[in-house]
């Protein structure tokens, strides 16, 4: 065999070894950096382990609504089939244009009668200031949140009841149902994870729709408008920082699962990739370094926003984009930025969405009050408070135009593009956050 052939064989044999040495060198550095990042996050009081998410001191039993919601969930699920049969028609009473047909009204009343015990539980739960389900955080991604869907069901029940009360001329009691729903949404948002925050936002959207319906119906009643304004102020936005703290822990637990592959038996199929199995723990160290670095920078920038939802969301997105540039030529870094981070960016935009809805509710009351005083809506929003009339998505004035005897008011929404006040229909993403009066 000639020398050239020997060099080729040596090169082929050495490349995997050199690759492993390179990876192990990076891993060693990443391991040191991960420890460093953990210490920095701990110093900033950011949770890193499931234990860190446990409330300390614990919520006093007398203040905790969670056990009531657990019992409510069990009750709802025990008669799920009966409830679904009635909800099919009864939920048509919810929304800006409720279908108050005799059949729908009849099923709504049957549904409220069937859920009387659970509605009594709701009344007790909303009197509690806190809600801690004491989740088994150590299960990580295998954790279940059965109460969240049933809390949503509870809010829908309240909105059905609000429509019935409104039809009976009990406007104040109808508003009270929205206020109750806002308290459920707040309790829902006290869980540490994005899934709970998304349900929180969904509940606010349901409540927001019913609020607008009632305000449109009673637009000429100053006392009602004053009450509606107070109810709107009770809508509590999600605590973005608390939610994202849970995601830090969840991400680390998923990374730990990769790390535990070390020493795992090869698959019986014979298709084992020994190199990948060997590298898994090393990749985990590097993955964790990227993950923790992003969150250290992210929380530091969010803290500068002084709890302003838009400021916090923009700060997080700015860090994300900066890390994308840094990791442009780093495959593993890109993987973190493209797979694990986007869900948190989407969640932060949901918080801005809630802020936009709140400003639009406030501005709608002001517009209706202006009309009562001047017998017409203004041509623009220049007469109103600058902050209230600002779109939190882009910092520009909320969009507004007169339409016949009414108006259309909108924010550009999650897609960050002005779609002309187009409302969302189905899966159409080219839509704004819109309210109107006709």
GROMACS .gro file of C-alpha atoms in nm:
model
  438
    1UNK     CA    1   0.000   0.000   0.000
    2UNK     CA    2   0.147   0.337  -0.101
    3UNK     CA    3   0.195   0.639   0.126
    4UNK     CA    4  -0.100   0.828  -0.023
    5UNK     CA    5  -0.335   0.544   0.068
    6UNK     CA    6  -0.195   0.535   0.422
    7UNK     CA    7  -0.258   0.910   0.461
    8UNK     CA    8  -0.617   0.867   0.346
    9UNK     CA    9  -0.680   0.585   0.592
   10UNK     CA   10  -0.522   0.784   0.875
   11UNK     CA   11  -0.730   1.088   0.788
   12UNK     CA   12  -1.055   0.888   0.778
   13UNK     CA   13  -0.977   0.729   1.113
   14UNK     CA   14  -0.873   1.053   1.279
   15UNK     CA   15  -1.158   1.280   1.171
   16UNK     CA   16  -1.420   1.126   1.405
   17UNK     CA   17  -1.166   1.136   1.687
   18UNK     CA   18  -1.079   1.498   1.618
   19UNK     CA   19  -1.449   1.577   1.591
   20UNK     CA   20  -1.514   1.419   1.928
   21UNK     CA   21  -1.217   1.602   2.080
   22UNK     CA   22  -1.350   1.930   1.939
   23UNK     CA   23  -1.697   1.864   2.070
   24UNK     CA   24  -1.562   1.761   2.408
   25UNK     CA   25  -1.355   2.079   2.422
   26UNK     CA   26  -1.662   2.287   2.341
   27UNK     CA   27  -1.862   2.079   2.589
   28UNK     CA   28  -1.610   2.139   2.866
   29UNK     CA   29  -1.624   2.511   2.800
   30UNK     CA   30  -2.006   2.495   2.775
   31UNK     CA   31  -2.026   2.306   3.103
   32UNK     CA   32  -1.823   2.577   3.276
   33UNK     CA   33  -2.031   2.849   3.110
   34UNK     CA   34  -2.357   2.676   3.209
   35UNK     CA   35  -2.251   2.673   3.573
   36UNK     CA   36  -2.162   3.040   3.543
   37UNK     CA   37  -2.499   3.124   3.384
   38UNK     CA   38  -2.686   2.932   3.653
   39UNK     CA   39  -2.515   3.134   3.924
   40UNK     CA   40  -2.600   3.460   3.748
   41UNK     CA   41  -2.967   3.361   3.712
   42UNK     CA   42  -2.983   3.249   4.074
   43UNK     CA   43  -2.842   3.586   4.178
   44UNK     CA   44  -3.125   3.748   3.980
   45UNK     CA   45  -3.376   3.523   4.162
   46UNK     CA   46  -3.482   3.345   3.843
   47UNK     CA   47  -3.614   2.989   3.907
   48UNK     CA   48  -3.397   2.711   3.768
   49UNK     CA   49  -3.543   2.395   3.921
   50UNK     CA   50  -3.894   2.259   3.984
   51UNK     CA   51  -3.844   2.328   4.353
   52UNK     CA   52  -3.784   2.696   4.278
   53UNK     CA   53  -4.139   2.724   4.135
   54UNK     CA   54  -4.302   2.617   4.460
   55UNK     CA   55  -4.445   2.917   4.640
   56UNK     CA   56  -4.258   3.012   4.952
   57UNK     CA   57  -4.423   3.088   5.184
   58UNK     CA   58  -4.713   2.867   5.071
   59UNK     CA   59  -5.054   3.017   5.002
   60UNK     CA   60  -5.272   2.986   5.315
   61UNK     CA   61  -5.552   2.733   5.262
   62UNK     CA   62  -5.813   2.998   5.342
   63UNK     CA   63  -5.683   3.216   5.055
   64UNK     CA   64  -5.642   2.943   4.793
   65UNK     CA   65  -5.910   2.898   4.525
   66UNK     CA   66  -5.737   2.599   4.362
   67UNK     CA   67  -5.905   2.320   4.567
   68UNK     CA   68  -6.245   2.461   4.471
   69UNK     CA   69  -6.154   2.462   4.102
   70UNK     CA   70  -6.028   2.104   4.136
   71UNK     CA   71  -6.364   1.994   4.277
   72UNK     CA   72  -6.549   2.197   4.013
   73UNK     CA   73  -6.342   2.024   3.742
   74UNK     CA   74  -6.428   1.681   3.881
   75UNK     CA   75  -6.798   1.770   3.887
   76UNK     CA   76  -6.796   1.908   3.533
   77UNK     CA   77  -6.616   1.604   3.394
   78UNK     CA   78  -6.855   1.366   3.571
   79UNK     CA   79  -7.143   1.508   3.366
   80UNK     CA   80  -6.944   1.609   3.060
   81UNK     CA   81  -7.174   1.439   2.807
   82UNK     CA   82  -7.484   1.614   2.946
   83UNK     CA   83  -7.310   1.949   2.949
   84UNK     CA   84  -7.184   1.919   2.592
   85UNK     CA   85  -7.531   1.833   2.465
   86UNK     CA   86  -7.672   2.155   2.614
   87UNK     CA   87  -7.367   2.372   2.541
   88UNK     CA   88  -7.408   2.312   2.169
   89UNK     CA   89  -7.703   2.554   2.160
   90UNK     CA   90  -7.648   2.747   2.482
   91UNK     CA   91  -7.308   2.884   2.378
   92UNK     CA   92  -7.472   3.051   2.078
   93UNK     CA   93  -7.583   3.316   2.328
   94UNK     CA   94  -7.219   3.424   2.366
   95UNK     CA   95  -7.061   3.689   2.145
   96UNK     CA   96  -7.135   4.019   1.979
   97UNK     CA   97  -7.434   3.879   1.790
   98UNK     CA   98  -7.598   3.617   2.015
   99UNK     CA   99  -7.862   3.388   1.869
  100UNK     CA  100  -8.142   3.418   2.125
  101UNK     CA  101  -8.376   3.170   1.959
  102UNK     CA  102  -8.628   2.989   2.185
  103UNK     CA  103  -8.437   2.662   2.147
  104UNK     CA  104  -8.105   2.821   2.248
  105UNK     CA  105  -8.264   3.003   2.541
  106UNK     CA  106  -8.429   2.682   2.660
  107UNK     CA  107  -8.101   2.488   2.653
  108UNK     CA  108  -7.922   2.776   2.825
  109UNK     CA  109  -8.168   2.765   3.114
  110UNK     CA  110  -8.138   2.386   3.140
  111UNK     CA  111  -7.759   2.420   3.141
  112UNK     CA  112  -7.763   2.677   3.421
  113UNK     CA  113  -7.996   2.457   3.624
  114UNK     CA  114  -7.772   2.154   3.573
  115UNK     CA  115  -7.460   2.348   3.679
  116UNK     CA  116  -7.608   2.526   3.980
  117UNK     CA  117  -7.375   2.343   4.226
  118UNK     CA  118  -7.068   2.430   4.018
  119UNK     CA  119  -7.173   2.792   3.980
  120UNK     CA  120  -7.195   2.808   4.359
  121UNK     CA  121  -6.836   2.681   4.365
  122UNK     CA  122  -6.737   2.958   4.125
  123UNK     CA  123  -6.887   3.215   4.359
  124UNK     CA  124  -6.677   3.077   4.643
  125UNK     CA  125  -6.358   3.049   4.437
  126UNK     CA  126  -6.360   3.409   4.315
  127UNK     CA  127  -6.366   3.531   4.673
  128UNK     CA  128  -6.017   3.386   4.721
  129UNK     CA  129  -5.722   3.613   4.637
  130UNK     CA  130  -5.482   3.337   4.527
  131UNK     CA  131  -5.485   3.019   4.319
  132UNK     CA  132  -5.203   2.767   4.360
  133UNK     CA  133  -5.268   2.421   4.217
  134UNK     CA  134  -4.941   2.293   4.366
  135UNK     CA  135  -4.847   2.142   4.031
  136UNK     CA  136  -4.604   1.847   4.020
  137UNK     CA  137  -4.341   2.063   3.853
  138UNK     CA  138  -4.087   1.779   3.859
  139UNK     CA  139  -4.288   1.606   3.582
  140UNK     CA  140  -4.190   1.877   3.339
  141UNK     CA  141  -4.350   1.838   2.997
  142UNK     CA  142  -4.555   1.544   3.127
  143UNK     CA  143  -4.755   1.772   3.354
  144UNK     CA  144  -5.131   1.802   3.297
  145UNK     CA  145  -5.353   2.105   3.352
  146UNK     CA  146  -5.708   1.960   3.361
  147UNK     CA  147  -5.856   2.258   3.544
  148UNK     CA  148  -5.776   2.509   3.270
  149UNK     CA  149  -6.031   2.380   3.018
  150UNK     CA  150  -6.297   2.365   3.288
  151UNK     CA  151  -6.220   2.718   3.404
  152UNK     CA  152  -6.287   2.818   3.046
  153UNK     CA  153  -6.615   2.629   3.062
  154UNK     CA  154  -6.699   2.816   3.381
  155UNK     CA  155  -6.642   3.153   3.209
  156UNK     CA  156  -6.865   3.051   2.920
  157UNK     CA  157  -7.137   2.962   3.171
  158UNK     CA  158  -7.109   3.307   3.324
  159UNK     CA  159  -7.136   3.471   2.981
  160UNK     CA  160  -7.448   3.265   2.902
  161UNK     CA  161  -7.595   3.381   3.230
  162UNK     CA  162  -7.497   3.742   3.147
  163UNK     CA  163  -7.697   3.726   2.823
  164UNK     CA  164  -8.002   3.587   3.001
  165UNK     CA  165  -7.983   3.852   3.272
  166UNK     CA  166  -7.942   4.127   3.016
  167UNK     CA  167  -8.250   4.005   2.827
  168UNK     CA  168  -8.442   4.024   3.155
  169UNK     CA  169  -8.339   4.388   3.200
  170UNK     CA  170  -8.089   4.309   3.478
  171UNK     CA  171  -7.801   4.501   3.323
  172UNK     CA  172  -7.599   4.546   3.641
  173UNK     CA  173  -7.615   4.175   3.722
  174UNK     CA  174  -7.508   4.095   3.367
  175UNK     CA  175  -7.196   4.309   3.417
  176UNK     CA  176  -7.129   4.127   3.745
  177UNK     CA  177  -7.094   3.799   3.553
  178UNK     CA  178  -6.817   3.956   3.346
  179UNK     CA  179  -6.648   4.073   3.665
  180UNK     CA  180  -6.666   3.717   3.801
  181UNK     CA  181  -6.513   3.585   3.481
  182UNK     CA  182  -6.226   3.833   3.512
  183UNK     CA  183  -6.143   3.688   3.853
  184UNK     CA  184  -6.137   3.335   3.710
  185UNK     CA  185  -5.904   3.456   3.434
  186UNK     CA  186  -5.674   3.611   3.694
  187UNK     CA  187  -5.664   3.283   3.889
  188UNK     CA  188  -5.590   3.093   3.570
  189UNK     CA  189  -5.295   3.320   3.499
  190UNK     CA  190  -5.126   3.239   3.830
  191UNK     CA  191  -4.986   2.916   3.686
  192UNK     CA  192  -4.623   2.948   3.577
  193UNK     CA  193  -4.645   2.824   3.218
  194UNK     CA  194  -4.729   2.959   2.874
  195UNK     CA  195  -5.024   2.721   2.834
  196UNK     CA  196  -5.194   2.879   3.137
  197UNK     CA  197  -5.120   3.227   3.006
  198UNK     CA  198  -5.275   3.142   2.668
  199UNK     CA  199  -5.593   3.023   2.841
  200UNK     CA  200  -5.587   3.343   3.050
  201UNK     CA  201  -5.576   3.547   2.729
  202UNK     CA  202  -5.852   3.335   2.571
  203UNK     CA  203  -6.074   3.400   2.873
  204UNK     CA  204  -6.012   3.774   2.849
  205UNK     CA  205  -6.112   3.760   2.481
  206UNK     CA  206  -6.442   3.590   2.572
  207UNK     CA  207  -6.508   3.848   2.843
  208UNK     CA  208  -6.403   4.134   2.615
  209UNK     CA  209  -6.657   4.028   2.351
  210UNK     CA  210  -6.944   4.014   2.601
  211UNK     CA  211  -6.837   4.348   2.751
  212UNK     CA  212  -6.855   4.516   2.408
  213UNK     CA  213  -7.196   4.362   2.340
  214UNK     CA  214  -7.341   4.500   2.662
  215UNK     CA  215  -7.183   4.842   2.611
  216UNK     CA  216  -7.320   4.862   2.257
  217UNK     CA  217  -7.668   4.782   2.387
  218UNK     CA  218  -7.661   5.034   2.672
  219UNK     CA  219  -7.451   5.304   2.507
  220UNK     CA  220  -7.688   5.588   2.606
  221UNK     CA  221  -7.689   5.508   2.978
  222UNK     CA  222  -7.414   5.712   3.156
  223UNK     CA  223  -7.446   5.511   3.476
  224UNK     CA  224  -7.407   5.184   3.288
  225UNK     CA  225  -7.101   5.319   3.105
  226UNK     CA  226  -6.944   5.414   3.437
  227UNK     CA  227  -7.004   5.061   3.573
  228UNK     CA  228  -6.871   4.904   3.254
  229UNK     CA  229  -6.554   5.112   3.285
  230UNK     CA  230  -6.491   4.976   3.635
  231UNK     CA  231  -6.548   4.619   3.518
  232UNK     CA  232  -6.301   4.671   3.232
  233UNK     CA  233  -6.036   4.787   3.478
  234UNK     CA  234  -6.076   4.455   3.664
  235UNK     CA  235  -5.938   4.260   3.366
  236UNK     CA  236  -5.592   4.165   3.494
  237UNK     CA  237  -5.323   4.120   3.225
  238UNK     CA  238  -5.097   3.813   3.239
  239UNK     CA  239  -4.778   3.835   3.443
  240UNK     CA  240  -4.533   3.775   3.160
  241UNK     CA  241  -4.225   3.744   3.379
  242UNK     CA  242  -4.385   3.481   3.604
  243UNK     CA  243  -4.498   3.282   3.300
  244UNK     CA  244  -4.154   3.287   3.140
  245UNK     CA  245  -3.985   3.182   3.465
  246UNK     CA  246  -4.174   2.855   3.436
  247UNK     CA  247  -4.053   2.813   3.078
  248UNK     CA  248  -3.690   2.849   3.194
  249UNK     CA  249  -3.738   2.554   3.429
  250UNK     CA  250  -3.929   2.348   3.173
  251UNK     CA  251  -3.656   2.405   2.913
  252UNK     CA  252  -3.383   2.296   3.154
  253UNK     CA  253  -3.577   1.980   3.237
  254UNK     CA  254  -3.605   1.893   2.868
  255UNK     CA  255  -3.231   1.951   2.827
  256UNK     CA  256  -3.168   1.726   3.125
  257UNK     CA  257  -3.354   1.446   2.948
  258UNK     CA  258  -3.100   1.472   2.667
  259UNK     CA  259  -2.814   1.467   2.914
  260UNK     CA  260  -2.946   1.145   3.069
  261UNK     CA  261  -2.900   0.962   2.741
  262UNK     CA  262  -2.539   0.907   2.842
  263UNK     CA  263  -2.488   0.538   2.899
  264UNK     CA  264  -2.828   0.443   2.757
  265UNK     CA  265  -2.848   0.109   2.583
  266UNK     CA  266  -2.838   0.111   2.204
  267UNK     CA  267  -3.171   0.043   2.026
  268UNK     CA  268  -3.239  -0.327   1.958
  269UNK     CA  269  -3.305  -0.257   1.589
  270UNK     CA  270  -2.934  -0.238   1.527
  271UNK     CA  271  -2.963   0.114   1.385
  272UNK     CA  272  -2.783   0.278   1.675
  273UNK     CA  273  -2.584   0.588   1.595
  274UNK     CA  274  -2.299   0.550   1.843
  275UNK     CA  275  -2.159   0.895   1.765
  276UNK     CA  276  -2.495   1.068   1.832
  277UNK     CA  277  -2.543   0.869   2.154
  278UNK     CA  278  -2.198   0.969   2.269
  279UNK     CA  279  -2.249   1.335   2.182
  280UNK     CA  280  -2.595   1.373   2.341
  281UNK     CA  281  -2.471   1.475   2.687
  282UNK     CA  282  -2.210   1.708   2.537
  283UNK     CA  283  -2.473   1.877   2.322
  284UNK     CA  284  -2.691   1.911   2.632
  285UNK     CA  285  -2.422   2.120   2.804
  286UNK     CA  286  -2.394   2.351   2.505
  287UNK     CA  287  -2.771   2.367   2.462
  288UNK     CA  288  -2.811   2.465   2.826
  289UNK     CA  289  -2.548   2.736   2.791
  290UNK     CA  290  -2.740   2.894   2.500
  291UNK     CA  291  -3.072   2.857   2.681
  292UNK     CA  292  -2.957   3.015   3.005
  293UNK     CA  293  -2.764   3.292   2.832
  294UNK     CA  294  -3.074   3.393   2.639
  295UNK     CA  295  -3.285   3.408   2.955
  296UNK     CA  296  -3.024   3.595   3.157
  297UNK     CA  297  -3.013   3.864   2.890
  298UNK     CA  298  -3.389   3.849   2.835
  299UNK     CA  299  -3.487   3.901   3.198
  300UNK     CA  300  -3.225   4.175   3.241
  301UNK     CA  301  -3.375   4.368   2.949
  302UNK     CA  302  -3.735   4.303   3.059
  303UNK     CA  303  -3.656   4.444   3.403
  304UNK     CA  304  -3.569   4.774   3.238
  305UNK     CA  305  -3.927   4.799   3.103
  306UNK     CA  306  -4.072   4.861   3.452
  307UNK     CA  307  -4.353   4.604   3.407
  308UNK     CA  308  -4.481   4.767   3.087
  309UNK     CA  309  -4.613   4.470   2.878
  310UNK     CA  310  -4.515   4.621   2.545
  311UNK     CA  311  -4.171   4.720   2.673
  312UNK     CA  312  -4.109   4.372   2.815
  313UNK     CA  313  -4.222   4.198   2.497
  314UNK     CA  314  -4.010   4.423   2.275
  315UNK     CA  315  -3.710   4.376   2.504
  316UNK     CA  316  -3.739   3.999   2.478
  317UNK     CA  317  -3.776   4.012   2.102
  318UNK     CA  318  -3.472   4.238   2.073
  319UNK     CA  319  -3.258   3.989   2.266
  320UNK     CA  320  -3.390   3.707   2.050
  321UNK     CA  321  -3.294   3.886   1.728
  322UNK     CA  322  -2.950   3.970   1.866
  323UNK     CA  323  -2.893   3.605   1.961
  324UNK     CA  324  -3.002   3.502   1.611
  325UNK     CA  325  -2.723   3.712   1.466
  326UNK     CA  326  -2.470   3.576   1.717
  327UNK     CA  327  -2.570   3.216   1.638
  328UNK     CA  328  -2.581   3.267   1.260
  329UNK     CA  329  -2.288   3.031   1.203
  330UNK     CA  330  -2.357   2.808   1.503
  331UNK     CA  331  -2.594   2.522   1.421
  332UNK     CA  332  -2.677   2.443   1.782
  333UNK     CA  333  -2.732   2.806   1.871
  334UNK     CA  334  -2.965   2.842   1.572
  335UNK     CA  335  -3.153   2.535   1.688
  336UNK     CA  336  -3.224   2.695   2.026
  337UNK     CA  337  -3.335   3.019   1.863
  338UNK     CA  338  -3.554   2.849   1.604
  339UNK     CA  339  -3.721   2.581   1.818
  340UNK     CA  340  -3.742   2.680   2.183
  341UNK     CA  341  -3.754   3.060   2.180
  342UNK     CA  342  -4.032   3.147   1.928
  343UNK     CA  343  -4.312   3.016   2.152
  344UNK     CA  344  -4.211   3.265   2.421
  345UNK     CA  345  -4.203   3.549   2.166
  346UNK     CA  346  -4.556   3.459   2.054
  347UNK     CA  347  -4.665   3.452   2.418
  348UNK     CA  348  -4.522   3.798   2.481
  349UNK     CA  349  -4.720   3.934   2.186
  350UNK     CA  350  -5.035   3.789   2.339
  351UNK     CA  351  -4.975   4.011   2.641
  352UNK     CA  352  -4.958   4.314   2.411
  353UNK     CA  353  -5.285   4.195   2.257
  354UNK     CA  354  -5.449   4.210   2.601
  355UNK     CA  355  -5.312   4.559   2.655
  356UNK     CA  356  -5.453   4.668   2.317
  357UNK     CA  357  -5.798   4.534   2.406
  358UNK     CA  358  -5.792   4.718   2.736
  359UNK     CA  359  -5.701   5.051   2.575
  360UNK     CA  360  -5.974   5.004   2.318
  361UNK     CA  361  -6.234   4.938   2.588
  362UNK     CA  362  -6.128   5.253   2.770
  363UNK     CA  363  -6.134   5.458   2.451
  364UNK     CA  364  -6.472   5.318   2.350
  365UNK     CA  365  -6.626   5.442   2.676
  366UNK     CA  366  -6.471   5.785   2.614
  367UNK     CA  367  -6.606   5.794   2.259
  368UNK     CA  368  -6.956   5.703   2.375
  369UNK     CA  369  -6.943   5.965   2.650
  370UNK     CA  370  -6.827   6.221   2.392
  371UNK     CA  371  -7.124   6.134   2.173
  372UNK     CA  372  -7.365   6.181   2.465
  373UNK     CA  373  -7.220   6.526   2.525
  374UNK     CA  374  -7.190   6.640   2.161
  375UNK     CA  375  -7.449   6.428   1.981
  376UNK     CA  376  -7.180   6.301   1.743
  377UNK     CA  377  -6.854   6.108   1.747
  378UNK     CA  378  -6.529   6.302   1.696
  379UNK     CA  379  -6.354   6.298   1.360
  380UNK     CA  380  -6.028   6.177   1.516
  381UNK     CA  381  -5.873   6.072   1.850
  382UNK     CA  382  -5.670   6.389   1.917
  383UNK     CA  383  -5.904   6.493   2.200
  384UNK     CA  384  -5.823   6.186   2.410
  385UNK     CA  385  -5.540   6.082   2.641
  386UNK     CA  386  -5.231   6.003   2.435
  387UNK     CA  387  -5.147   5.680   2.618
  388UNK     CA  388  -5.500   5.544   2.596
  389UNK     CA  389  -5.518   5.623   2.224
  390UNK     CA  390  -5.181   5.461   2.144
  391UNK     CA  391  -5.155   5.119   1.981
  392UNK     CA  392  -4.923   4.912   2.205
  393UNK     CA  393  -4.810   4.702   1.908
  394UNK     CA  394  -4.633   4.982   1.724
  395UNK     CA  395  -4.654   5.292   1.947
  396UNK     CA  396  -4.860   5.479   1.689
  397UNK     CA  397  -5.215   5.610   1.744
  398UNK     CA  398  -5.488   5.348   1.743
  399UNK     CA  399  -5.662   5.343   1.406
  400UNK     CA  400  -6.007   5.501   1.394
  401UNK     CA  401  -6.261   5.595   1.133
  402UNK     CA  402  -6.624   5.699   1.128
  403UNK     CA  403  -6.865   5.455   0.965
  404UNK     CA  404  -7.220   5.578   0.909
  405UNK     CA  405  -7.354   5.676   1.250
  406UNK     CA  406  -7.085   5.480   1.428
  407UNK     CA  407  -6.712   5.411   1.419
  408UNK     CA  408  -6.447   5.143   1.381
  409UNK     CA  409  -6.148   5.135   1.618
  410UNK     CA  410  -5.857   4.896   1.582
  411UNK     CA  411  -5.503   4.794   1.670
  412UNK     CA  412  -5.274   4.635   1.410
  413UNK     CA  413  -5.248   4.319   1.620
  414UNK     CA  414  -5.004   4.029   1.628
  415UNK     CA  415  -4.904   4.040   1.261
  416UNK     CA  416  -4.778   4.398   1.312
  417UNK     CA  417  -4.952   4.508   0.991
  418UNK     CA  418  -5.245   4.743   0.945
  419UNK     CA  419  -5.516   4.541   0.770
  420UNK     CA  420  -5.761   4.830   0.758
  421UNK     CA  421  -5.972   4.726   1.054
  422UNK     CA  422  -6.045   4.382   0.913
  423UNK     CA  423  -6.189   4.143   1.172
  424UNK     CA  424  -6.064   3.790   1.216
  425UNK     CA  425  -6.275   3.523   1.046
  426UNK     CA  426  -6.172   3.161   1.086
  427UNK     CA  427  -5.798   3.109   1.033
  428UNK     CA  428  -5.749   3.439   0.851
  429UNK     CA  429  -5.427   3.587   0.988
  430UNK     CA  430  -5.465   3.917   0.800
  431UNK     CA  431  -5.681   4.073   1.066
  432UNK     CA  432  -5.658   4.345   1.328
  433UNK     CA  433  -5.781   4.373   1.687
  434UNK     CA  434  -6.109   4.548   1.624
  435UNK     CA  435  -6.406   4.701   1.804
  436UNK     CA  436  -6.684   4.900   1.645
  437UNK     CA  437  -7.014   5.071   1.707
  438UNK     CA  438  -7.291   5.082   1.447
   0.00000   0.00000   0.00000
